Coordinates of C-alpha atoms in Angstrom, one line a residue:
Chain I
X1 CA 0.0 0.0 0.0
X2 CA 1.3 3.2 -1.2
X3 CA 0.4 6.4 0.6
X4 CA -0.9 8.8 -1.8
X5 CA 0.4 12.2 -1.9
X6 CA -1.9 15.1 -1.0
X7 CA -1.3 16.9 -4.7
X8 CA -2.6 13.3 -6.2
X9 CA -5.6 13.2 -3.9
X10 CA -6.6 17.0 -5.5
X11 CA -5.2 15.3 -9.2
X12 CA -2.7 18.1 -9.7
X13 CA -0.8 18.0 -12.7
X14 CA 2.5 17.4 -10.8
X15 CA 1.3 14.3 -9.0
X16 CA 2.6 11.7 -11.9
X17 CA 3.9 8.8 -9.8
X18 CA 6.8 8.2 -12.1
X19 CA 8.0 11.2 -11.0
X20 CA 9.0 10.1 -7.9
X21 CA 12.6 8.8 -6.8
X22 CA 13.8 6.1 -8.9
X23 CA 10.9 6.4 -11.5
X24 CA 12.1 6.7 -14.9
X25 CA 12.4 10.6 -16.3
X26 CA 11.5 9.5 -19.8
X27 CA 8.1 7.5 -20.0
X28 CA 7.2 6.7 -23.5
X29 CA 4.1 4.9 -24.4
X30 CA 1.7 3.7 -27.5
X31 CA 4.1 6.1 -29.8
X32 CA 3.0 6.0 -33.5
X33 CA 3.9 8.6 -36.0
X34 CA 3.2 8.8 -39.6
X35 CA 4.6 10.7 -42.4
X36 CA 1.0 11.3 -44.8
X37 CA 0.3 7.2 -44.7
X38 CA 3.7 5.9 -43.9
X39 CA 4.0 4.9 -40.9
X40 CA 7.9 5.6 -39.4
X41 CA 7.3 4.7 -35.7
X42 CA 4.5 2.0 -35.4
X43 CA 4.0 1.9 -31.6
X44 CA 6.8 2.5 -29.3
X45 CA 7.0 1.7 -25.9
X46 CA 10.5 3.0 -23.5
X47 CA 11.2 3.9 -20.0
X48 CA 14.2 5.8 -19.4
X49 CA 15.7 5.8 -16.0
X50 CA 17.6 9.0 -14.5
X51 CA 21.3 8.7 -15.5
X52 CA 21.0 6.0 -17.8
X53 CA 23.5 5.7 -21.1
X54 CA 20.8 4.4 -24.2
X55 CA 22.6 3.7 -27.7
X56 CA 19.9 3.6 -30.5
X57 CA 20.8 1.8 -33.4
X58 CA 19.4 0.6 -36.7
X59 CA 19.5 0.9 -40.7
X60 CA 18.6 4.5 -41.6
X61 CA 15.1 4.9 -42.0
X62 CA 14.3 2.4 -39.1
X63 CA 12.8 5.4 -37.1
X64 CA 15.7 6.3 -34.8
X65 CA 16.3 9.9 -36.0
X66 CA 12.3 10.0 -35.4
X67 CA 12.1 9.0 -32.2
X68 CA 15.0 11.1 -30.6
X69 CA 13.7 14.1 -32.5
X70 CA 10.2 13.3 -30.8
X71 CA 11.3 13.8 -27.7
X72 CA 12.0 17.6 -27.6
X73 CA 9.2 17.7 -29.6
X74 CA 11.2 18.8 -33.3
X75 CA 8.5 16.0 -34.9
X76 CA 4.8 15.6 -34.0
X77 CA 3.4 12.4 -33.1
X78 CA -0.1 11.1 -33.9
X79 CA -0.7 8.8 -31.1
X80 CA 0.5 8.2 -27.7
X81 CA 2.2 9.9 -24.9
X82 CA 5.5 11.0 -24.2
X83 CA 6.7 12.3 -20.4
X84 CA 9.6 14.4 -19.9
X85 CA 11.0 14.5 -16.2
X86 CA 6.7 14.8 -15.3
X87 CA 5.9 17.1 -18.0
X88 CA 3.5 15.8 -21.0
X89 CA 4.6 17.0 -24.2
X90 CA 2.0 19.0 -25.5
X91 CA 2.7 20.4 -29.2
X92 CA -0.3 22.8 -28.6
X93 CA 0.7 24.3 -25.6
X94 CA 4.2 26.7 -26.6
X95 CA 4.3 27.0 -22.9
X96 CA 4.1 23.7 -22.0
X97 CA 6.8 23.0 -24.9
X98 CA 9.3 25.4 -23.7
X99 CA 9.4 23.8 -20.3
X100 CA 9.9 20.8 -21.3
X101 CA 12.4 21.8 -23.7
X102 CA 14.2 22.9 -21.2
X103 CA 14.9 19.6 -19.7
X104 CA 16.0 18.6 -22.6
X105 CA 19.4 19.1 -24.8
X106 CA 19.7 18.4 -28.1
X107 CA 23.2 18.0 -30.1
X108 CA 22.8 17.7 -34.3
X109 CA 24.7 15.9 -37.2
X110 CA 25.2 19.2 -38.4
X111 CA 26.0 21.1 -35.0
X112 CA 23.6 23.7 -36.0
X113 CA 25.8 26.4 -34.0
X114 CA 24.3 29.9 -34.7
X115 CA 26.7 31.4 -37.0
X116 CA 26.5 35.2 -36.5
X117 CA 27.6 34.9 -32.8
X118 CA 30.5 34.3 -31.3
X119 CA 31.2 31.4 -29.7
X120 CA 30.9 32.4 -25.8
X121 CA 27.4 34.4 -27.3
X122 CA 26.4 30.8 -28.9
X123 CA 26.6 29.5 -25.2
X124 CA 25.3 32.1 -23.4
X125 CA 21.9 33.3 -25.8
X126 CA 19.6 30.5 -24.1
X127 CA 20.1 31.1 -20.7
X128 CA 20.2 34.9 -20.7
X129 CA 16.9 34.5 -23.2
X130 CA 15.0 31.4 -21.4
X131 CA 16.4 31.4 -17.9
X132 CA 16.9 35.2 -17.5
X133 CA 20.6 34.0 -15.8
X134 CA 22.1 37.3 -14.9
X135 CA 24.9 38.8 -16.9
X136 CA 28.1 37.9 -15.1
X137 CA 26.7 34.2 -14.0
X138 CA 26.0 33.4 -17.8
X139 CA 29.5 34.5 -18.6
X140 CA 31.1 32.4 -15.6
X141 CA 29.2 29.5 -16.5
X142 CA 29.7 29.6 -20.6
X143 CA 33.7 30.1 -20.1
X144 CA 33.2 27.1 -17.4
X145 CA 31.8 24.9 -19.7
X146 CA 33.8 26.0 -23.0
X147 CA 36.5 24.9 -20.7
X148 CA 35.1 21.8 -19.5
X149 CA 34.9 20.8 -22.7
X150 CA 38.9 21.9 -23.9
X151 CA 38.0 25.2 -26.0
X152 CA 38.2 27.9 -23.0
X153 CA 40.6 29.9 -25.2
X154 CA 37.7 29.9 -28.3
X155 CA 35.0 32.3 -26.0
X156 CA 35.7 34.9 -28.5
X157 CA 36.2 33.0 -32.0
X158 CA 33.2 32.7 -34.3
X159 CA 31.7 28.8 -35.3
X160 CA 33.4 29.1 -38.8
X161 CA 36.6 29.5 -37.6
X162 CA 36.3 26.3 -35.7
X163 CA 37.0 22.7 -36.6
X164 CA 34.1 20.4 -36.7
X165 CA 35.3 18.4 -33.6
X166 CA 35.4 22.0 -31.8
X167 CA 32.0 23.0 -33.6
X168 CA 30.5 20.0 -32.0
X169 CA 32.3 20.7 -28.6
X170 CA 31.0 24.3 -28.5
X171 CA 27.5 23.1 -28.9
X172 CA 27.4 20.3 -26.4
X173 CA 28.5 23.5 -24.1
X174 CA 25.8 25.2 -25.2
X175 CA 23.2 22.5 -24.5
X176 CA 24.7 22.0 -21.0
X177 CA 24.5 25.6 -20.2
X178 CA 20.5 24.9 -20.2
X179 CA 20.9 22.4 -17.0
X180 CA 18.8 19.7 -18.9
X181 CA 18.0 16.5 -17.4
X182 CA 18.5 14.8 -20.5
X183 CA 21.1 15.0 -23.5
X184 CA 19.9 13.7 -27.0
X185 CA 22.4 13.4 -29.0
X186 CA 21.5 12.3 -32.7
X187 CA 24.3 11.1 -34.8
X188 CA 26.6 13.9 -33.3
X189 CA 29.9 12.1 -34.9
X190 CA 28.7 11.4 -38.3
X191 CA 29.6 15.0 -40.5
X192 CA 32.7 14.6 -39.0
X193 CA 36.2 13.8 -40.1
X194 CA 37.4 10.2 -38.5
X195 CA 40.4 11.9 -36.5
X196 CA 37.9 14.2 -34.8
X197 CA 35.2 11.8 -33.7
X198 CA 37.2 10.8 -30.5
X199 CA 37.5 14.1 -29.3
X200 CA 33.9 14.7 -29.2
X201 CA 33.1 11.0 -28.1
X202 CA 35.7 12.1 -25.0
X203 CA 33.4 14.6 -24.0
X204 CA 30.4 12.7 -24.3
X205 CA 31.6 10.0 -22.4
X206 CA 32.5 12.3 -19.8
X207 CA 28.9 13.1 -19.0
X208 CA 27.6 9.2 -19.2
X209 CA 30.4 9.2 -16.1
X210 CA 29.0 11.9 -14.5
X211 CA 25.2 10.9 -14.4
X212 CA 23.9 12.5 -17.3
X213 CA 20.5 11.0 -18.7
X214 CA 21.9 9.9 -22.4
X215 CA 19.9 8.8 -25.5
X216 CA 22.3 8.4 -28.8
X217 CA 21.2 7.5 -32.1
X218 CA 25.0 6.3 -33.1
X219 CA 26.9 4.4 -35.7
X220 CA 30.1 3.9 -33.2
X221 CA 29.3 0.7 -32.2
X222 CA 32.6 0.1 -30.5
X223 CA 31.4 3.3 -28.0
X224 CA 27.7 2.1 -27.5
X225 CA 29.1 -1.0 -26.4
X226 CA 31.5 0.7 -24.0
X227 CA 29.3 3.9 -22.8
X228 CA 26.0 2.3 -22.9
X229 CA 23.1 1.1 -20.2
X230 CA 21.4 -0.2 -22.8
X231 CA 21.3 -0.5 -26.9
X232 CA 18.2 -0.3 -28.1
X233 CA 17.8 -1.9 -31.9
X234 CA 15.2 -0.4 -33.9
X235 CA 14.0 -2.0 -37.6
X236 CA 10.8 -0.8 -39.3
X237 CA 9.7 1.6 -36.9
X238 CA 9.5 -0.7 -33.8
X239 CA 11.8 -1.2 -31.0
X240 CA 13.5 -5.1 -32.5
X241 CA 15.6 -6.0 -29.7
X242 CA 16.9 -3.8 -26.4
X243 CA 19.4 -4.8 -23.5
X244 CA 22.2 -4.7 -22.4
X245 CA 25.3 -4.2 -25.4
X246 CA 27.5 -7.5 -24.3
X247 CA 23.7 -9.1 -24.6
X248 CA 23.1 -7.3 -27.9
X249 CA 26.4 -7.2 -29.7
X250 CA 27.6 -10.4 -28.1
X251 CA 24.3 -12.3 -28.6
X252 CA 21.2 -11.2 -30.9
X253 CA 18.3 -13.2 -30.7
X254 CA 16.4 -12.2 -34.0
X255 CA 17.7 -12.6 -37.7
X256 CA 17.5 -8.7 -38.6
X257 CA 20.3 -7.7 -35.7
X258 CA 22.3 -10.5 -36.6
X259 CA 21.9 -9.0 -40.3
X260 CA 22.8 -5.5 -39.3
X261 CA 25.6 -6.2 -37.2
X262 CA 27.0 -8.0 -39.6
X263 CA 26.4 -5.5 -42.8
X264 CA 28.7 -3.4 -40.3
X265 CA 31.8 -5.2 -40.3
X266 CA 31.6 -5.6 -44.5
Chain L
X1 CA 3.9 84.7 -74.6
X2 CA 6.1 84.3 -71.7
X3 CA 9.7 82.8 -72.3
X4 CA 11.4 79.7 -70.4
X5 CA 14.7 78.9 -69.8
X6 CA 16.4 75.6 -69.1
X7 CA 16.2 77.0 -64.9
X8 CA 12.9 77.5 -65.1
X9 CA 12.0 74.0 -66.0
X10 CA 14.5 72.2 -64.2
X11 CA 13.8 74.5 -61.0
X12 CA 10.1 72.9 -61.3
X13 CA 11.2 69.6 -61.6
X14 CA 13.0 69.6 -58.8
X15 CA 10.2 71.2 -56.5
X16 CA 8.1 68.5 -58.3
X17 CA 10.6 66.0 -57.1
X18 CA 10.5 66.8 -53.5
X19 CA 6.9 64.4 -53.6
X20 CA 8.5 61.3 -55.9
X21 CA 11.1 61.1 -53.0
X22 CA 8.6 61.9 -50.0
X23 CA 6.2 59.2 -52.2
X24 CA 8.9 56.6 -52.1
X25 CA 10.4 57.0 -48.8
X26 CA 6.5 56.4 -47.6
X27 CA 5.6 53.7 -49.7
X28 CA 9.0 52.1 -48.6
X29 CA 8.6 52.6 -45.0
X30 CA 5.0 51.8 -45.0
X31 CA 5.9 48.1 -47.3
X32 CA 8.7 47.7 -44.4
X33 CA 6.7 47.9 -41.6
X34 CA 3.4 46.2 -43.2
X35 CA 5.5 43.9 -45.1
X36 CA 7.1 42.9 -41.9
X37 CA 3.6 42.0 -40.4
X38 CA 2.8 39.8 -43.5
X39 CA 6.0 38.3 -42.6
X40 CA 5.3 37.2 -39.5
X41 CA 1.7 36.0 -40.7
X42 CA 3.1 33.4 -43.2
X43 CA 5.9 32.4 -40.3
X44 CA 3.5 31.6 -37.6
X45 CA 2.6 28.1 -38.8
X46 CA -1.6 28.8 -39.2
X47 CA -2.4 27.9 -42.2
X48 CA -5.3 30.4 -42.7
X49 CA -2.8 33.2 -42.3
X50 CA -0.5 31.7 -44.2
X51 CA -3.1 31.0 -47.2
X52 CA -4.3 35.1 -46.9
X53 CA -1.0 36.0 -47.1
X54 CA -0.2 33.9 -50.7
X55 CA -3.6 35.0 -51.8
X56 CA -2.5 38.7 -50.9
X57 CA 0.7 38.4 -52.6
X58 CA -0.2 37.4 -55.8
X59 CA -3.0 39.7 -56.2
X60 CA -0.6 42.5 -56.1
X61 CA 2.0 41.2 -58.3
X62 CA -0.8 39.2 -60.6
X63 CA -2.1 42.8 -61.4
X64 CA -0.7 46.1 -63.0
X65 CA 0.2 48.2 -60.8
X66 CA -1.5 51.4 -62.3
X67 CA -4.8 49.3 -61.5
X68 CA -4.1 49.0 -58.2
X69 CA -4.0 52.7 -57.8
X70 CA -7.4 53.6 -60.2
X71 CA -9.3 50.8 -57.5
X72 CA -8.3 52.2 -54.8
X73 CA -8.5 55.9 -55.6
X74 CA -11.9 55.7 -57.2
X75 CA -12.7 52.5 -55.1
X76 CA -12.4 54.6 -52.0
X77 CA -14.2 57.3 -53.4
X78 CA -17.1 55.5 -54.5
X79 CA -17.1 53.8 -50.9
X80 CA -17.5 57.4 -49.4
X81 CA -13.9 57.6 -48.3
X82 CA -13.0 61.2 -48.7
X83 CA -9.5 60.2 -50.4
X84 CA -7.2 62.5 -52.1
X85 CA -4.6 61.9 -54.9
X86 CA -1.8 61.8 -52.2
X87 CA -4.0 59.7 -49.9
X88 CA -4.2 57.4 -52.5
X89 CA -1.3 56.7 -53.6
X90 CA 0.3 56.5 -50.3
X91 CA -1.7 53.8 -49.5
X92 CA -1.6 51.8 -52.9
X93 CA 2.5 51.8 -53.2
X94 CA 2.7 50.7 -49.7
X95 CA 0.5 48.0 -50.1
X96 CA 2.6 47.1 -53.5
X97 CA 5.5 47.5 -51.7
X98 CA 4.1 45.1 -48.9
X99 CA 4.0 42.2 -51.2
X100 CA 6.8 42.5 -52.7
X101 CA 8.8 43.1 -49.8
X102 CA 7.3 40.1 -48.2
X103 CA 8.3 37.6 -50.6
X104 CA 11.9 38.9 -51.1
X105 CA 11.7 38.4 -47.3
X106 CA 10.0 35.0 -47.2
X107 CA 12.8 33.9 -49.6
X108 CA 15.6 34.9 -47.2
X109 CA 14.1 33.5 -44.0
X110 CA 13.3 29.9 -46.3
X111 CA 17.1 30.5 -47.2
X112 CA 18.2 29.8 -43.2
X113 CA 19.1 26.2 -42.7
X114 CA 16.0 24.3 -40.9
X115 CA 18.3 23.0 -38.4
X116 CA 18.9 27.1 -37.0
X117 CA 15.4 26.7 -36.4
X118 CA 15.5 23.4 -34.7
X119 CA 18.4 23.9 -32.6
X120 CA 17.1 27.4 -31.2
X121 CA 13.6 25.4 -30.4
X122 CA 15.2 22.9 -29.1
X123 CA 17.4 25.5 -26.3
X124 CA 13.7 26.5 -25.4
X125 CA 13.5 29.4 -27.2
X126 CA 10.2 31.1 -28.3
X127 CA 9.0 31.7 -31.6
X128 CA 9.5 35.0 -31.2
X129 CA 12.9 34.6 -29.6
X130 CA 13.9 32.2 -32.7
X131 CA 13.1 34.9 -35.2
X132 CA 14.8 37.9 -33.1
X133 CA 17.8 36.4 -32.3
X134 CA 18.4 33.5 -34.6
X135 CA 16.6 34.0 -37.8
X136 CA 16.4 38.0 -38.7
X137 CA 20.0 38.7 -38.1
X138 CA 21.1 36.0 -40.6
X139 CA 18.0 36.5 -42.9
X140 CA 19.1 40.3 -43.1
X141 CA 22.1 39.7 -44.8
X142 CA 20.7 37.5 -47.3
X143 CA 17.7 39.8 -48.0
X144 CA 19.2 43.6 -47.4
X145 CA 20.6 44.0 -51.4
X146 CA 17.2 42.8 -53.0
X147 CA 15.1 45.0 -50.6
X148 CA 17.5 47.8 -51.4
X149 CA 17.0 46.8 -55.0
X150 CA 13.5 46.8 -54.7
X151 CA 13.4 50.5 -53.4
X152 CA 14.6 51.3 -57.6
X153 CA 11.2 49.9 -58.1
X154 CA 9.5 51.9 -56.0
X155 CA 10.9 55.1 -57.0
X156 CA 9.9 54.5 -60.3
X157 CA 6.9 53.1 -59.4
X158 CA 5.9 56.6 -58.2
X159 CA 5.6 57.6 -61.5
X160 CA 2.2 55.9 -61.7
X161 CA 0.5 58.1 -59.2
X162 CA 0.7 61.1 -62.1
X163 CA -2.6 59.6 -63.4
X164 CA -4.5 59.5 -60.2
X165 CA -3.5 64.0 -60.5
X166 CA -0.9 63.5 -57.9
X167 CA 1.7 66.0 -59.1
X168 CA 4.9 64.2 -58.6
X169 CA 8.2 64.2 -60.9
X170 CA 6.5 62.8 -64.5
X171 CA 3.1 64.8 -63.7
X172 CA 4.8 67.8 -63.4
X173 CA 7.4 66.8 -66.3
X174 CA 3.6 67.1 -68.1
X175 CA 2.4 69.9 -67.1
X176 CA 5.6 71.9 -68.0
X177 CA 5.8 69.7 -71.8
X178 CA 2.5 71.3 -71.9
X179 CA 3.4 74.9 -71.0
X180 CA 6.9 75.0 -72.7
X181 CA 6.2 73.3 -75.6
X182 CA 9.6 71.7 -75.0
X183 CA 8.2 67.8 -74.4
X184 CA 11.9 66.7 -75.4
X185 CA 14.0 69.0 -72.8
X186 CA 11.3 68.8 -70.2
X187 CA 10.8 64.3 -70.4
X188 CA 14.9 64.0 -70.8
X189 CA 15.4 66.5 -67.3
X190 CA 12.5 64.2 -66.0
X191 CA 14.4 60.9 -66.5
X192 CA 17.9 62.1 -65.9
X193 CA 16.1 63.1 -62.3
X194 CA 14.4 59.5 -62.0
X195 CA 18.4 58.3 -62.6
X196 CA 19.9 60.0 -60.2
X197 CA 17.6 59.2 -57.7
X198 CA 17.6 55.2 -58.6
X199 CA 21.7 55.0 -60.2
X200 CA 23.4 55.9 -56.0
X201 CA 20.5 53.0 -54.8
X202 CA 21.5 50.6 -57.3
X203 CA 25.2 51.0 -56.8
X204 CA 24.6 50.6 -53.2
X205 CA 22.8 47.4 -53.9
X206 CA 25.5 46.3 -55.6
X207 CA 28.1 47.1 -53.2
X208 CA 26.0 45.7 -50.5
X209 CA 25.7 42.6 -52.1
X210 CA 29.3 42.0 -52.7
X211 CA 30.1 42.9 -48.7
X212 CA 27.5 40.2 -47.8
X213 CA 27.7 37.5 -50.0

């Protein structure tokens, strides 16, 4: 018998019981979404626990990019819910999408840095804009950061003057300086040149270590299996297989995984 | 019969010309600021605006416009707006100006990788926010040497209000052909006027379009 909270009794909106300690921040259920009348995610169901490392991967076009991209709410589902940290995502509400947003950083193939401001401005614009984080705070924090992540020296320098490995540095910097609760971080390594994916994956790894709620559509196979909780297989829109990567990688119980690890090492 | 010299025409020209430049600097700022509005309209994702907006559009470049200008000066009128000539054609270049500007605009914000978008929604930012901060700075660079090529339009655009009686540059150039006898003289002072209004805009079209690119 579980005693129930005072703000459940009254059904207020904050009184989601996964919210509670050890209840997963990301509660995904019944998910479909449909392009006109193709279908690209037919029903997916994922719980998410705080500080957990999840590796998507799967054959382009399996739904992966989808799904991560409906969590901030970047694509618009048909059916279904989708809980962020106890907020419902709620495309109608620019409110109710803000806040969630909030919780919830997002890193691109194509780092999407803004390119008219400078790199410390790139960091600081969200949280001067959105948090109203005073002046000399957001400038502590963004130089903190930029230097957490090895470009303290590049507060000043403008995105095109940057390599991609530092463009994709910069905005991971800039998606931490939003506090989120969650870091999605969709192919993040794949515009880049192969001598400049480790130093980004560095910096990623660095946040699995220190707690931070990960979900990574990837191609680095060799760093899901290292970084990740859990690896998550999608095919045709559906979640195939999920578990643990020595169970995945090491073992795949259906035909399809077995396929697409093996079209990896070809 | 009285005598004119070259002065004398070229002095009323240019007092003529006062109203082609107050015309266009109206019609520009008045597209700008309505233009801006539409803008934002056809951004805001409803698609009832947006539809308005298209429809709006292409009425006013689908139709002359020295058409635009009779409608609404004898539209007005016969709607029991007490309109003048200057009314008029105040309001009828800054509505063409509106839809022009618009869609030169539209281009340049469609011209911003979607992905600027995405990543400033996805920091939490507002619409708003997006299109302060993120969108209009880069969109301006991409859009300012059209606009200001645009304004050439408009200047000679003016032009057209002569029929509505508004005495600007060419009604003027008119009324003087008709006075002087000197149609020649008084249409080639006319046009070298138009030229040296439009010639420094379209240079600085150019040059601004070689700084930005």
């Amino acid at each position: 018998m579980i005693a129930v909270p005072e703000s459940v009794a009254k059904g207020g909106p904050s009184a989601e019981p996964h919210t509670q300690v050890g209840a997963p921040i990301l509660r995904i259920t019944a998910l479909r979404k449909s392009y006109g009348t193709h279908e690209v995610l037919r029903g997916i169901d994922l719980d998410v626990m705080r500080g957990e490392v999840l590796a998507i991967i799967g054959k382009s076009g399996s739904g992966k990019s989808t799904l991560l991209r409906c969590i901030n709410g970047l694509e618009v589902f048909q059916h279904g819910s989708l809980i962020v940290d106890g907020k419902h995502l709620l495309y109608d509400n620019p409110k109710a999408m803000r806040d969630l947003r909030q919780g919830v950083g997002m890193i691109f193939q194509n780092f999407n840095l803004f390119p008219h401001l400078s790199v410390g401005r790139n960091v600081m614009l969200a949280p001067h804009l959105v948090k109203k984080r005073p002046g000399a705070e957001n400038d502590a924090r963004a130089r903190q950061l930029l230097a957490r992540v090895g470009l303290a020296e590049k507060f000043d320098a403008m995105p095109d003057k940057l390599s991609g490995g530092q463009q994709q540095r910069v905005a991971i910097a800039r998606a931490l300086a939003m506090d989120p609760a969650i870091m999605l971080c969709d192919e993040i390594t794949s515009a880049l040149d192969p001598e400049l994916v480790g130093e980004v994956l560095r910096v990623v790894e660095s946040l699995a270590d220190e707690g931070m709620t990960l979900l990574m559509v990837t191609h680095e196979m060799s760093f899901a299996r290292k970084v990740a909780d859990r690896v998550i297989f999608m095919h045709q829109g559906l979640v195939h297989e999920i578990g643990p990567p020595a169970e995945l990688f090491g073992a795949p119980r259906t035909p399809e995984l077995r396929q697409f690890l093996s079209s990896l090492h070809d | 019969m009285p005598e004119f010299t070259l002065w004398d025409i070229v002095r009323n020209l240019l007092l003529a010309a006062r109203w082609t430049v107050a015309l266009s600097f109206i019609a520009f700022l008045g597209g700008t600021v309505f233009g801006l509005l539409l803008l934002l309209m056809r951004l805001s994702g409803r698609r009832v605006l947006e539809r308005l907006v298209g429809i709006y559009v292409q009425l006013f470049q689908g139709t002359p416009l020295l058409m635009q200008l009779f409608l609404l000066y004898f539209g007005l009128a016969v709607m029991g707006v007490n309109t003048s000539a200057w009314l008029a054609a105040c309001v009828a270049l800054t509505l063409y100006a509106s839809a022009y500007l618009t869609e030169i605009w539209r281009g340049a914000v469609a011209a911003i990788p979607r992905g600027q978008w995405e990543a400033s929604a996805s920091l939490a930012l507002s619409f708003g926010q997006q299109f302060r901060h993120i969108i209009l700075p880069q969109a301006l660079r991409i859009a300012v040497a059209p606009t200001v090529g645009f304004l050439v339009q408009v200047v000679k655009g003016t032009a057209l209000a002569s029929v509505i009686g508004f005495v600007e540059l060419t009604k003027a150039g008119g009324m003087i052909a008709n006075v002087t006898y000197e149609p020649m003289l008084t249409y080639a002072c006319v046009a070298a006027m138009y030229f040296v209004l439009c010639f420094p805009i379209s240079l600085y079209a150019r040059a601004l379009e070689r700084k930005l690119a």
